[in-house]
CSV table of N, CA and C in Angstrom, one decimal:
chain,number,residue,atom,x,y,z
A,1,UNK,N,-43.2,12.7,-164.2
A,1,UNK,CA,-42.4,13.6,-163.5
A,1,UNK,C,-41.4,12.6,-162.7
A,2,UNK,N,-42.0,11.7,-161.8
A,2,UNK,CA,-41.0,10.7,-160.5
A,2,UNK,C,-41.0,11.6,-159.2
A,3,UNK,N,-40.7,11.1,-158.3
A,3,UNK,CA,-40.5,11.5,-157.2
A,3,UNK,C,-39.0,12.8,-157.2
A,4,UNK,N,-39.8,13.7,-156.3
A,4,UNK,CA,-38.6,15.1,-155.7
A,4,UNK,C,-38.0,14.7,-154.8
A,5,UNK,N,-36.9,14.7,-154.9
A,5,UNK,CA,-35.7,14.8,-153.8
A,5,UNK,C,-34.9,16.1,-153.3
A,6,UNK,N,-35.7,16.8,-152.3
A,6,UNK,CA,-35.4,17.9,-151.8
A,6,UNK,C,-34.2,17.9,-150.8
A,7,UNK,N,-32.9,18.6,-151.1
A,7,UNK,CA,-31.5,18.5,-149.9
A,7,UNK,C,-32.0,19.8,-148.9
A,8,UNK,N,-32.4,19.1,-148.0
A,8,UNK,CA,-32.1,20.2,-146.8
A,8,UNK,C,-30.7,20.6,-145.9
A,9,UNK,N,-30.1,21.6,-146.4
A,9,UNK,CA,-29.1,22.4,-145.9
A,9,UNK,C,-29.3,22.5,-144.2
A,10,UNK,N,-28.2,22.9,-143.8
A,10,UNK,CA,-27.7,23.1,-142.1
A,10,UNK,C,-26.6,24.5,-142.1
A,11,UNK,N,-27.1,25.2,-141.6
A,11,UNK,CA,-26.5,26.3,-141.2
A,11,UNK,C,-27.1,28.0,-141.8
A,12,UNK,N,-26.2,28.3,-142.5
A,12,UNK,CA,-27.0,30.2,-142.6
A,12,UNK,C,-27.8,29.8,-143.9
A,13,UNK,N,-28.6,29.5,-144.1
A,13,UNK,CA,-29.2,29.1,-145.6
A,13,UNK,C,-29.8,30.5,-146.4
A,14,UNK,N,-29.4,30.0,-147.8
A,14,UNK,CA,-30.6,31.2,-148.9
A,14,UNK,C,-31.1,30.2,-149.2
A,15,UNK,N,-32.9,30.8,-149.4
A,15,UNK,CA,-33.8,29.9,-149.7
A,15,UNK,C,-34.7,30.6,-150.9
A,16,UNK,N,-35.5,29.8,-151.5
A,16,UNK,CA,-36.6,30.1,-152.5
A,16,UNK,C,-37.3,31.3,-151.7
A,17,UNK,N,-37.6,32.6,-152.3
A,17,UNK,CA,-38.3,33.2,-151.3
A,17,UNK,C,-40.2,33.0,-151.4
A,18,UNK,N,-40.4,32.4,-152.8
A,18,UNK,CA,-41.6,31.8,-152.8
A,18,UNK,C,-42.3,30.6,-152.2
A,19,UNK,N,-40.9,29.6,-152.4
A,19,UNK,CA,-41.6,28.2,-151.3
A,19,UNK,C,-40.5,28.2,-150.0
A,20,UNK,N,-39.8,28.9,-149.7
A,20,UNK,CA,-39.0,28.4,-148.6
A,20,UNK,C,-37.9,27.5,-149.0
A,21,UNK,N,-38.1,26.9,-150.3
A,21,UNK,CA,-36.9,25.9,-150.4
A,21,UNK,C,-35.5,26.2,-150.4
A,22,UNK,N,-34.8,25.6,-149.7
A,22,UNK,CA,-33.3,25.5,-149.7
A,22,UNK,C,-32.5,25.7,-150.9
A,23,UNK,N,-31.3,26.9,-151.1
A,23,UNK,CA,-30.7,26.9,-152.1
A,23,UNK,C,-29.2,27.0,-152.0
A,24,UNK,N,-28.9,27.4,-151.0
A,24,UNK,CA,-27.5,27.4,-150.9
A,24,UNK,C,-26.9,27.7,-149.5
A,25,UNK,N,-25.7,28.1,-149.3
A,25,UNK,CA,-25.1,28.0,-147.8
A,25,UNK,C,-24.2,29.3,-148.0
A,26,UNK,N,-24.5,30.0,-146.9
A,26,UNK,CA,-24.0,31.2,-146.7
A,26,UNK,C,-22.2,31.1,-146.9
A,27,UNK,N,-21.7,30.0,-146.8
A,27,UNK,CA,-20.1,29.9,-146.7
A,27,UNK,C,-20.1,29.5,-148.3
A,28,UNK,N,-20.7,29.4,-148.8
A,28,UNK,CA,-20.4,28.7,-150.6
A,28,UNK,C,-20.4,30.4,-151.5
A,29,UNK,N,-20.5,31.2,-150.6
A,29,UNK,CA,-20.4,32.6,-151.5
A,29,UNK,C,-19.3,33.0,-152.0
A,30,UNK,N,-19.1,33.2,-153.1
A,30,UNK,CA,-17.5,33.0,-153.8
A,30,UNK,C,-17.8,35.2,-153.9
A,31,UNK,N,-18.9,35.7,-154.6
A,31,UNK,CA,-18.9,37.0,-154.7
A,31,UNK,C,-20.2,37.7,-154.4
A,32,UNK,N,-20.5,38.8,-153.9
A,32,UNK,CA,-21.6,39.1,-153.5
A,32,UNK,C,-22.1,40.7,-154.3
A,33,UNK,N,-20.4,40.4,-155.3
A,33,UNK,CA,-20.6,41.9,-156.0
A,33,UNK,C,-21.1,41.3,-157.5
A,34,UNK,N,-22.1,40.8,-157.8
A,34,UNK,CA,-22.8,40.7,-158.8
A,34,UNK,C,-24.3,41.7,-158.9
A,35,UNK,N,-24.8,41.8,-160.2
A,35,UNK,CA,-26.0,42.3,-160.4
A,35,UNK,C,-26.8,41.9,-161.6
A,36,UNK,N,-27.9,42.1,-161.2
A,36,UNK,CA,-29.1,41.7,-162.3
A,36,UNK,C,-29.8,42.5,-162.5
A,37,UNK,N,-30.9,42.1,-163.4
A,37,UNK,CA,-31.9,43.1,-163.5
A,37,UNK,C,-33.0,43.6,-162.2
A,38,UNK,N,-32.9,42.8,-161.4
A,38,UNK,CA,-33.3,42.9,-160.2
A,38,UNK,C,-32.7,43.5,-159.1
A,39,UNK,N,-31.4,43.9,-159.4
A,39,UNK,CA,-30.3,44.6,-158.3
A,39,UNK,C,-29.3,43.6,-157.9
A,40,UNK,N,-28.7,43.2,-156.7
A,40,UNK,CA,-28.0,42.8,-156.0
A,40,UNK,C,-28.4,41.3,-156.6
A,41,UNK,N,-27.2,40.3,-156.8
A,41,UNK,CA,-27.2,38.8,-157.0
A,41,UNK,C,-25.5,38.6,-156.4
A,42,UNK,N,-25.7,36.9,-155.8
A,42,UNK,CA,-24.4,36.4,-155.6
A,42,UNK,C,-24.0,35.4,-156.1
A,43,UNK,N,-22.7,35.4,-156.4
A,43,UNK,CA,-22.1,33.8,-157.0
A,43,UNK,C,-21.6,32.9,-156.1
A,44,UNK,N,-22.1,31.6,-156.0
A,44,UNK,CA,-22.5,30.6,-155.2
A,44,UNK,C,-21.4,29.7,-156.0
A,45,UNK,N,-20.4,28.9,-155.0
A,45,UNK,CA,-19.7,27.5,-155.6
A,45,UNK,C,-20.7,26.8,-155.9
A,46,UNK,N,-21.5,26.5,-154.7
A,46,UNK,CA,-22.7,25.4,-155.2
A,46,UNK,C,-23.9,26.0,-155.0
A,47,UNK,N,-24.7,25.1,-155.3
A,47,UNK,CA,-26.4,25.2,-155.2
A,47,UNK,C,-27.0,24.0,-154.9
A,48,UNK,N,-28.0,23.9,-154.3
A,48,UNK,CA,-28.8,22.6,-154.4
A,48,UNK,C,-30.4,23.0,-155.0
A,49,UNK,N,-31.2,21.9,-154.9
A,49,UNK,CA,-32.4,22.0,-155.4
A,49,UNK,C,-32.9,22.9,-156.6
A,50,UNK,N,-32.0,23.0,-157.7
A,50,UNK,CA,-32.4,23.7,-158.8
A,50,UNK,C,-32.3,23.0,-160.1
A,51,UNK,N,-32.8,23.3,-161.1
A,51,UNK,CA,-32.8,22.7,-161.8
A,51,UNK,C,-32.6,23.4,-163.4
A,52,UNK,N,-31.8,23.0,-164.1
A,52,UNK,CA,-31.0,23.9,-165.2
A,52,UNK,C,-31.4,24.0,-166.5
A,53,UNK,N,-32.0,24.9,-167.0
A,53,UNK,CA,-32.7,25.5,-168.3
A,53,UNK,C,-31.5,25.1,-169.5
A,54,UNK,N,-31.8,25.6,-170.6
A,54,UNK,CA,-31.3,25.8,-171.9
A,54,UNK,C,-30.1,26.6,-172.0
A,55,UNK,N,-29.0,25.7,-172.4
A,55,UNK,CA,-27.7,26.8,-172.5
A,55,UNK,C,-27.9,27.8,-173.6
A,56,UNK,N,-27.2,29.4,-173.3
A,56,UNK,CA,-27.4,30.0,-174.4
A,56,UNK,C,-26.1,31.1,-174.2
A,57,UNK,N,-25.7,31.8,-175.3
A,57,UNK,CA,-24.9,32.5,-174.9
A,57,UNK,C,-25.2,34.2,-174.6
A,58,UNK,N,-24.7,34.8,-173.7
A,58,UNK,CA,-25.1,36.2,-173.6
A,58,UNK,C,-24.0,36.9,-173.6
A,59,UNK,N,-24.3,38.1,-173.8
A,59,UNK,CA,-23.0,39.0,-173.6
A,59,UNK,C,-23.5,39.4,-172.4
A,60,UNK,N,-22.8,39.7,-171.6
A,60,UNK,CA,-22.8,40.6,-169.9
A,60,UNK,C,-21.7,41.6,-169.9
A,61,UNK,N,-21.7,42.3,-169.0
A,61,UNK,CA,-20.6,43.2,-168.9
A,61,UNK,C,-19.2,42.8,-168.9
A,62,UNK,N,-19.4,41.9,-168.4
A,62,UNK,CA,-17.7,41.3,-168.5
A,62,UNK,C,-17.4,40.5,-169.5
A,63,UNK,N,-18.2,40.4,-170.5
A,63,UNK,CA,-17.8,39.5,-171.6
A,63,UNK,C,-19.1,38.6,-172.0
A,64,UNK,N,-18.8,37.4,-173.2
A,64,UNK,CA,-19.5,36.7,-173.7
A,64,UNK,C,-19.0,35.1,-172.6
A,65,UNK,N,-20.5,34.6,-172.4
A,65,UNK,CA,-20.6,33.8,-171.4
A,65,UNK,C,-21.4,32.4,-172.3
A,66,UNK,N,-21.4,31.6,-171.8
A,66,UNK,CA,-22.2,30.8,-171.9
A,66,UNK,C,-23.2,30.3,-171.0
A,67,UNK,N,-24.4,30.6,-170.4
A,67,UNK,CA,-25.2,30.2,-169.4
A,67,UNK,C,-25.8,29.5,-169.7
A,68,UNK,N,-27.0,29.5,-168.7
A,68,UNK,CA,-28.3,28.7,-168.1
A,68,UNK,C,-28.9,29.3,-167.3
A,69,UNK,N,-30.2,29.8,-167.5
A,69,UNK,CA,-30.9,29.7,-166.2
A,69,UNK,C,-31.0,28.6,-165.0
A,70,UNK,N,-31.3,29.3,-164.1
A,70,UNK,CA,-31.7,28.0,-163.2
A,70,UNK,C,-32.8,28.2,-162.4
A,71,UNK,N,-33.6,26.9,-162.2
A,71,UNK,CA,-34.9,27.0,-161.2
A,71,UNK,C,-35.3,26.7,-159.9
A,72,UNK,N,-35.9,27.1,-159.4
A,72,UNK,CA,-36.0,26.3,-157.9
A,72,UNK,C,-37.1,24.6,-158.4
A,73,UNK,N,-36.6,23.7,-157.6
A,73,UNK,CA,-37.2,22.7,-158.6
A,73,UNK,C,-38.5,22.2,-157.9
A,74,UNK,N,-38.8,23.3,-156.8
A,74,UNK,CA,-39.9,22.8,-156.1
A,74,UNK,C,-41.2,23.9,-156.5
A,75,UNK,N,-41.0,25.1,-156.7
A,75,UNK,CA,-41.9,25.6,-157.5
A,75,UNK,C,-41.8,26.3,-159.2
A,76,UNK,N,-40.4,26.1,-159.5
A,76,UNK,CA,-40.2,26.5,-160.7
A,76,UNK,C,-39.5,27.9,-161.1
A,77,UNK,N,-39.7,28.7,-159.8
A,77,UNK,CA,-38.9,30.0,-160.1
A,77,UNK,C,-37.9,30.0,-160.6
A,78,UNK,N,-37.5,31.1,-161.5
A,78,UNK,CA,-36.2,31.2,-161.6
A,78,UNK,C,-35.4,32.1,-160.7
A,79,UNK,N,-34.4,31.9,-160.7
A,79,UNK,CA,-33.9,32.0,-159.1
A,79,UNK,C,-32.1,32.6,-159.6
A,80,UNK,N,-31.8,32.2,-160.7
A,80,UNK,CA,-30.7,33.0,-161.2
A,80,UNK,C,-30.0,32.1,-162.5
A,81,UNK,N,-28.6,32.0,-162.1
A,81,UNK,CA,-27.9,31.7,-163.6
A,81,UNK,C,-27.2,30.7,-163.6
A,82,UNK,N,-26.7,30.0,-164.4
A,82,UNK,CA,-25.5,29.2,-164.0
A,82,UNK,C,-24.0,29.2,-165.0
A,83,UNK,N,-23.3,29.5,-165.0
A,83,UNK,CA,-21.9,30.2,-166.1
A,83,UNK,C,-21.7,28.6,-166.6
A,84,UNK,N,-21.3,28.1,-167.5
A,84,UNK,CA,-21.3,26.7,-168.3
A,84,UNK,C,-20.0,27.3,-168.6
A,85,UNK,N,-19.7,28.3,-169.6
A,85,UNK,CA,-18.2,28.7,-170.1
A,85,UNK,C,-18.1,30.1,-170.3
A,86,UNK,N,-16.7,30.8,-169.8
A,86,UNK,CA,-16.5,32.0,-169.9
A,86,UNK,C,-15.0,32.1,-170.8
A,87,UNK,N,-15.5,32.7,-171.6
A,87,UNK,CA,-14.6,32.9,-172.9
A,87,UNK,C,-13.3,34.2,-172.3
A,88,UNK,N,-13.4,35.2,-171.6
A,88,UNK,CA,-12.4,35.9,-171.1
A,88,UNK,C,-11.4,34.7,-170.1
A,89,UNK,N,-10.1,35.0,-170.5
A,89,UNK,CA,-9.5,33.8,-169.4
A,89,UNK,C,-9.5,34.6,-167.8
A,90,UNK,N,-9.9,36.0,-168.2
A,90,UNK,CA,-9.8,36.4,-166.6
A,90,UNK,C,-11.2,36.4,-165.7
A,91,UNK,N,-12.2,35.8,-166.4
A,91,UNK,CA,-13.7,35.4,-165.9
A,91,UNK,C,-13.8,33.7,-165.8
A,92,UNK,N,-13.1,33.3,-166.3
A,92,UNK,CA,-13.2,31.7,-166.1
A,92,UNK,C,-13.3,30.9,-164.5
A,93,UNK,N,-12.7,31.8,-163.9
A,93,UNK,CA,-13.5,31.6,-162.4
A,93,UNK,C,-15.0,31.5,-162.3
A,94,UNK,N,-15.7,31.8,-162.9
A,94,UNK,CA,-17.0,31.4,-162.9
A,94,UNK,C,-17.7,30.3,-163.5
A,95,UNK,N,-16.8,30.0,-164.2
A,95,UNK,CA,-17.1,28.5,-165.1
A,95,UNK,C,-17.9,27.4,-164.0
A,96,UNK,N,-19.1,27.0,-163.9
A,96,UNK,CA,-19.4,25.7,-162.8
A,96,UNK,C,-19.8,26.3,-161.9
A,97,UNK,N,-20.0,27.6,-162.0
A,97,UNK,CA,-20.6,28.0,-160.8
A,97,UNK,C,-22.0,29.1,-160.8
A,98,UNK,N,-22.9,29.5,-159.6
A,98,UNK,CA,-23.9,29.7,-160.1
A,98,UNK,C,-24.3,31.1,-159.6
A,99,UNK,N,-25.3,32.0,-160.1
A,99,UNK,CA,-25.3,33.3,-159.3
A,99,UNK,C,-27.0,33.1,-159.1
A,100,UNK,N,-27.0,33.5,-158.3
A,100,UNK,CA,-28.6,33.6,-157.5
A,100,UNK,C,-28.9,35.0,-157.1
A,101,UNK,N,-30.2,35.4,-157.6
A,101,UNK,CA,-30.5,36.6,-157.4
A,101,UNK,C,-31.2,36.9,-156.4
A,102,UNK,N,-30.5,38.2,-155.4
A,102,UNK,CA,-31.0,38.4,-153.6
A,102,UNK,C,-32.3,38.8,-154.0
A,103,UNK,N,-33.2,39.3,-155.5
A,103,UNK,CA,-34.3,39.7,-155.4
A,103,UNK,C,-35.5,38.4,-155.3
A,104,UNK,N,-34.8,37.0,-155.6
A,104,UNK,CA,-35.2,35.9,-155.7
A,104,UNK,C,-35.3,35.0,-154.6
A,105,UNK,N,-34.4,35.4,-153.3
A,105,UNK,CA,-34.2,34.6,-152.2
A,105,UNK,C,-34.5,35.5,-151.0
A,106,UNK,N,-34.7,34.3,-149.9
A,106,UNK,CA,-34.6,34.9,-148.8
A,106,UNK,C,-33.0,34.6,-147.9
A,107,UNK,N,-32.8,35.5,-147.2
A,107,UNK,CA,-31.3,35.5,-146.5
A,107,UNK,C,-31.6,34.7,-145.5
A,108,UNK,N,-30.3,34.4,-144.8
A,108,UNK,CA,-30.4,33.7,-143.5
A,108,UNK,C,-31.2,33.7,-142.7
A,109,UNK,N,-31.4,35.5,-142.0
A,109,UNK,CA,-32.0,35.8,-141.4
A,109,UNK,C,-33.4,35.7,-141.9
A,110,UNK,N,-34.0,35.0,-142.7
A,110,UNK,CA,-35.1,35.4,-143.5
A,110,UNK,C,-35.6,36.8,-143.9
A,111,UNK,N,-34.8,37.1,-144.6
A,111,UNK,CA,-35.0,38.7,-145.3
A,111,UNK,C,-34.9,38.6,-146.7
A,112,UNK,N,-36.0,39.3,-147.2
A,112,UNK,CA,-36.1,39.1,-148.6
A,112,UNK,C,-35.7,40.9,-149.1
A,113,UNK,N,-34.9,40.8,-150.4
A,113,UNK,CA,-34.8,42.0,-151.1
A,113,UNK,C,-36.1,42.1,-152.1
A,114,UNK,N,-36.9,43.0,-152.0
A,114,UNK,CA,-38.1,43.3,-153.0
A,114,UNK,C,-38.5,44.8,-153.0
A,115,UNK,N,-37.7,45.2,-152.2
A,115,UNK,CA,-38.3,47.3,-152.2
A,115,UNK,C,-37.8,47.4,-153.4
A,116,UNK,N,-38.3,48.5,-154.2
A,116,UNK,CA,-38.2,49.5,-155.3
A,116,UNK,C,-36.7,49.8,-155.8
A,117,UNK,N,-36.2,50.5,-154.3
A,117,UNK,CA,-34.8,51.1,-154.4
A,117,UNK,C,-33.6,50.2,-154.8
A,118,UNK,N,-33.8,48.5,-154.7
A,118,UNK,CA,-32.8,47.7,-155.2
A,118,UNK,C,-32.8,47.6,-156.9
A,119,UNK,N,-34.0,47.9,-157.2
A,119,UNK,CA,-34.6,48.0,-158.8
A,119,UNK,C,-33.1,48.7,-159.7
A,120,UNK,N,-32.5,48.4,-160.7
A,120,UNK,CA,-31.9,49.1,-161.2
A,120,UNK,C,-32.0,49.3,-162.9
A,121,UNK,N,-31.5,50.0,-163.4
A,121,UNK,CA,-31.6,50.7,-165.1
A,121,UNK,C,-30.6,50.2,-165.8
A,122,UNK,N,-30.4,49.5,-166.5
A,122,UNK,CA,-29.0,49.1,-167.7
A,122,UNK,C,-28.6,48.2,-167.1
A,123,UNK,N,-27.5,47.7,-168.4
A,123,UNK,CA,-27.3,46.4,-168.5
A,123,UNK,C,-26.0,45.8,-167.6
A,124,UNK,N,-26.2,44.6,-166.9
A,124,UNK,CA,-25.3,44.0,-166.1
A,124,UNK,C,-25.2,42.6,-166.5
A,125,UNK,N,-24.3,42.0,-165.2
A,125,UNK,CA,-24.0,40.8,-166.1
A,125,UNK,C,-24.9,39.8,-165.8
A,126,UNK,N,-26.6,40.2,-165.1
A,126,UNK,CA,-27.3,39.4,-165.7
A,126,UNK,C,-28.3,39.5,-166.6
A,127,UNK,N,-28.1,40.9,-167.3
A,127,UNK,CA,-28.8,41.5,-168.7
A,127,UNK,C,-28.2,41.1,-169.6
A,128,UNK,N,-29.1,40.8,-171.0
A,128,UNK,CA,-28.6,40.8,-172.2
A,128,UNK,C,-28.3,41.9,-172.7
A,129,UNK,N,-27.0,42.1,-173.4
A,129,UNK,CA,-27.0,43.6,-174.3
A,129,UNK,C,-27.6,44.0,-175.3
């Protein structure tokens, strides 16, 4: 596999809740108004220490998108997805950006979202329709 290089961030950091690997900075949040199967999710302009899975077409609440799941490079946990292509003109701002599920990460203060009240039923931008 080769040597693993991990980027260490400075500032208000979101990290993988399983292995604490740095994933993103608070200042790179584009939107906190996303949802996934597990509840809240945040759109980031930049994430680090992730690998990108296979591209696939997904019908989401906001229309058809080409996306790929993203994984923590240290523990392999799925932490969200990356937008490759948005087909609706008002969704183009998502292209090249990544969504991290709040349920899968620790916040800058070390907090985790893992309570059952964060679970939601129904399709969302993280769910296949």
